[in-house]
XYZ file of C-alpha atoms in Angstrom:
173
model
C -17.076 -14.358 13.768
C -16.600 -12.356 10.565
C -19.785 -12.875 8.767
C -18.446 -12.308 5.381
C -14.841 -13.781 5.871
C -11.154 -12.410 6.817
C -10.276 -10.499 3.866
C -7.629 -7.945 5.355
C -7.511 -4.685 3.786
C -4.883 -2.257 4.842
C -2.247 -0.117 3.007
C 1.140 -0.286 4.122
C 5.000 0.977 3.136
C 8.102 2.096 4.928
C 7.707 5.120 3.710
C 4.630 6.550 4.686
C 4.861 9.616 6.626
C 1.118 10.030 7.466
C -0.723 6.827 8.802
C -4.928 6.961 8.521
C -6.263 4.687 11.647
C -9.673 4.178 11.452
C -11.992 1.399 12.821
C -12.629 -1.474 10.176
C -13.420 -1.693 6.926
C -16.987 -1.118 5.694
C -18.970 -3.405 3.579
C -17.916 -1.737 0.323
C -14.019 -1.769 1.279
C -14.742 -5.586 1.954
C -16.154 -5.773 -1.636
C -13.666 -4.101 -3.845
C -10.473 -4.922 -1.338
C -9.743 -0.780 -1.103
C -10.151 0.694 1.848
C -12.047 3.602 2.156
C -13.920 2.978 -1.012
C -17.208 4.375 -0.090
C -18.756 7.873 0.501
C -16.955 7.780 3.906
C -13.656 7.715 2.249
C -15.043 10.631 -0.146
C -15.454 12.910 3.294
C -12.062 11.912 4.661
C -10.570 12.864 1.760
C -12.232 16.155 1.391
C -11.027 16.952 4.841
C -7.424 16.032 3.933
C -7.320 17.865 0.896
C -6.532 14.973 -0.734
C -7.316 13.820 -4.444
C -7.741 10.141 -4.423
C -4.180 9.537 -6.425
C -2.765 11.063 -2.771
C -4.291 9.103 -0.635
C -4.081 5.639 -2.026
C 0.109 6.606 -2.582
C 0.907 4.292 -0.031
C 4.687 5.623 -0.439
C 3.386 8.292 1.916
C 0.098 7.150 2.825
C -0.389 3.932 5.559
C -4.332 3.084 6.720
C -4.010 0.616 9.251
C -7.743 0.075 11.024
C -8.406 -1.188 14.661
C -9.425 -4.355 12.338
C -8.225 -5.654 9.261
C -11.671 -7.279 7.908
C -15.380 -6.316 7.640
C -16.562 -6.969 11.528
C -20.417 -7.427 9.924
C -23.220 -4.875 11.201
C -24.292 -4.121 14.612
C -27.813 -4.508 15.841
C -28.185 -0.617 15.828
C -27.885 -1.152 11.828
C -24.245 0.743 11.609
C -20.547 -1.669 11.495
C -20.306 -3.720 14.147
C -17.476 -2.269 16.323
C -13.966 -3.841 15.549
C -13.183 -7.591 16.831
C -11.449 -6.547 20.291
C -8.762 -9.399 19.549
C -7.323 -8.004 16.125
C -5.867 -5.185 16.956
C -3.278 -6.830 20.169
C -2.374 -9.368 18.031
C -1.043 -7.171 15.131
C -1.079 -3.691 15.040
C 2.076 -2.601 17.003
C 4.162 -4.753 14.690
C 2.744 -3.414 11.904
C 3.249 0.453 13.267
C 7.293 -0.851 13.632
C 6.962 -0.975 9.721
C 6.715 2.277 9.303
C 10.040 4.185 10.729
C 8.814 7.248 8.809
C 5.994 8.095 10.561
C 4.876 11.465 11.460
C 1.961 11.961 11.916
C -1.130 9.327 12.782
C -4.823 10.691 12.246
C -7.458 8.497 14.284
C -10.169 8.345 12.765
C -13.273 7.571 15.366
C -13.371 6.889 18.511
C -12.364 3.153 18.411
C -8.803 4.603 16.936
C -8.630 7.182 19.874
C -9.638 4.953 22.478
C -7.068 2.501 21.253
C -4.346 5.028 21.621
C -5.442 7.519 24.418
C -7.948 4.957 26.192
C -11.567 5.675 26.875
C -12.641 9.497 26.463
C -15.242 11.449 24.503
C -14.457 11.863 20.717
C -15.655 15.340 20.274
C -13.302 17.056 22.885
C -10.235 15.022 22.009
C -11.192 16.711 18.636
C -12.001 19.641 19.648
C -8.267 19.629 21.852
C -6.594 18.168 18.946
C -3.934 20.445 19.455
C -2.629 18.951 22.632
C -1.853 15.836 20.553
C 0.277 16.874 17.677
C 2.708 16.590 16.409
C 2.603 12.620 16.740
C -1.649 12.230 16.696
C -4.820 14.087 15.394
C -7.925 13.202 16.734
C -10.971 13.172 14.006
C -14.417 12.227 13.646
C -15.325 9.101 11.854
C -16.326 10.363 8.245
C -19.722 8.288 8.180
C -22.787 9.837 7.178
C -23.487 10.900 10.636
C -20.546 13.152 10.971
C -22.780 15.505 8.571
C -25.128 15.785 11.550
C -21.903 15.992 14.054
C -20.808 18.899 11.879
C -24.062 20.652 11.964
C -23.677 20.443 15.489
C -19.750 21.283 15.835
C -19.177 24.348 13.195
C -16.061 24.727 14.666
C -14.886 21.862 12.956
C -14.951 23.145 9.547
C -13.579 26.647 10.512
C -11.009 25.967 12.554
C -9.714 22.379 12.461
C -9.897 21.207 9.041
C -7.197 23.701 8.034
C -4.856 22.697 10.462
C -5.370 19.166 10.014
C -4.175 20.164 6.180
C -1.356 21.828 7.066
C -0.555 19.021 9.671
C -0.566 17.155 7.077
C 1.474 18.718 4.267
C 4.122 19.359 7.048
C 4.068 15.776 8.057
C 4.556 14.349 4.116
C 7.168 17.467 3.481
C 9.186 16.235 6.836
């Protein structure tokens, strides 16, 4: 089912305060074993406010996808969505690992769907208020989020602030 092989890639310590949960790794992350390693991880990053040293601390930092491994590519030429069975089997024990947790950011809709249940990404983003303090709601940071945020300018202006001072509240918590 995984065309490439399981090779889980995730970032985990008891510590973390902030926990990244996207949908699966990408091809690259499947390659070097780091998730996030790709231009995708650049624009996450960016929106953080993170340098690279920050988010890869994983004394503060947990990314924990709906998948561990590379699901392959769909037939629309993007990832394949995650395998539905991975995340049941494993991620609740995993969040149990992490009794500092403050704040979760999901990343995508496969991550908000997971936790919220079937609804459309941009307005849980665009409400990401009535989440927090415990979730914040964000676009995935593929290439086609530069066409989302072409489309969404209020994303820029008026959440990617607060999602940086969500942030620096959660670590200084």
């Amino acid at each position: 089912m995984l065309p490439l092989g399981p090779r889980p890639i995730f970032q985990l310590s008891p510590t973390a305060k902030l926990l990244v949960a996207s949908q699966a790794p990408g091809s690259k992350a499947h390659g070097s074993g780091v998730p996030f390693s790709d231009a995708s991880g650049d624009r996450l990053r960016e929106w953080m406010g993170f340098s690279e040293a920050e988010f890869y601390d994983p004394a503060n930092v947990a990314i924990l996808p709906m998948a561990l491994c590379y699901p392959g590519r769909a037939n629309s030429g993007g990832d394949a969505p995650p395998r539905p069975e991975c995340a049941p089997l494993w991620r609740e024990r995993l969040i149990g690992e992490l009794p500092m947790l403050r704040l979760t950011l999901l990343v995508g809709s496969y991550a908000q769907n997971h936790v919220f249940g079937p609804g459309p990404m941009t307005e849980r983003v665009r409400r990401y208020r009535e989440f927090l303090p415990r979730y914040f709601p964000l676009p995935h940071p593929s290439w086609r989020s530069a066409i989302w945020m072409k489309r969404n300018p209020w994303f820029q202006s008026d959440v990617l602030p607060v999602l940086r001072s969500e942030i620096r509240q959660a670590l200084a918590d």
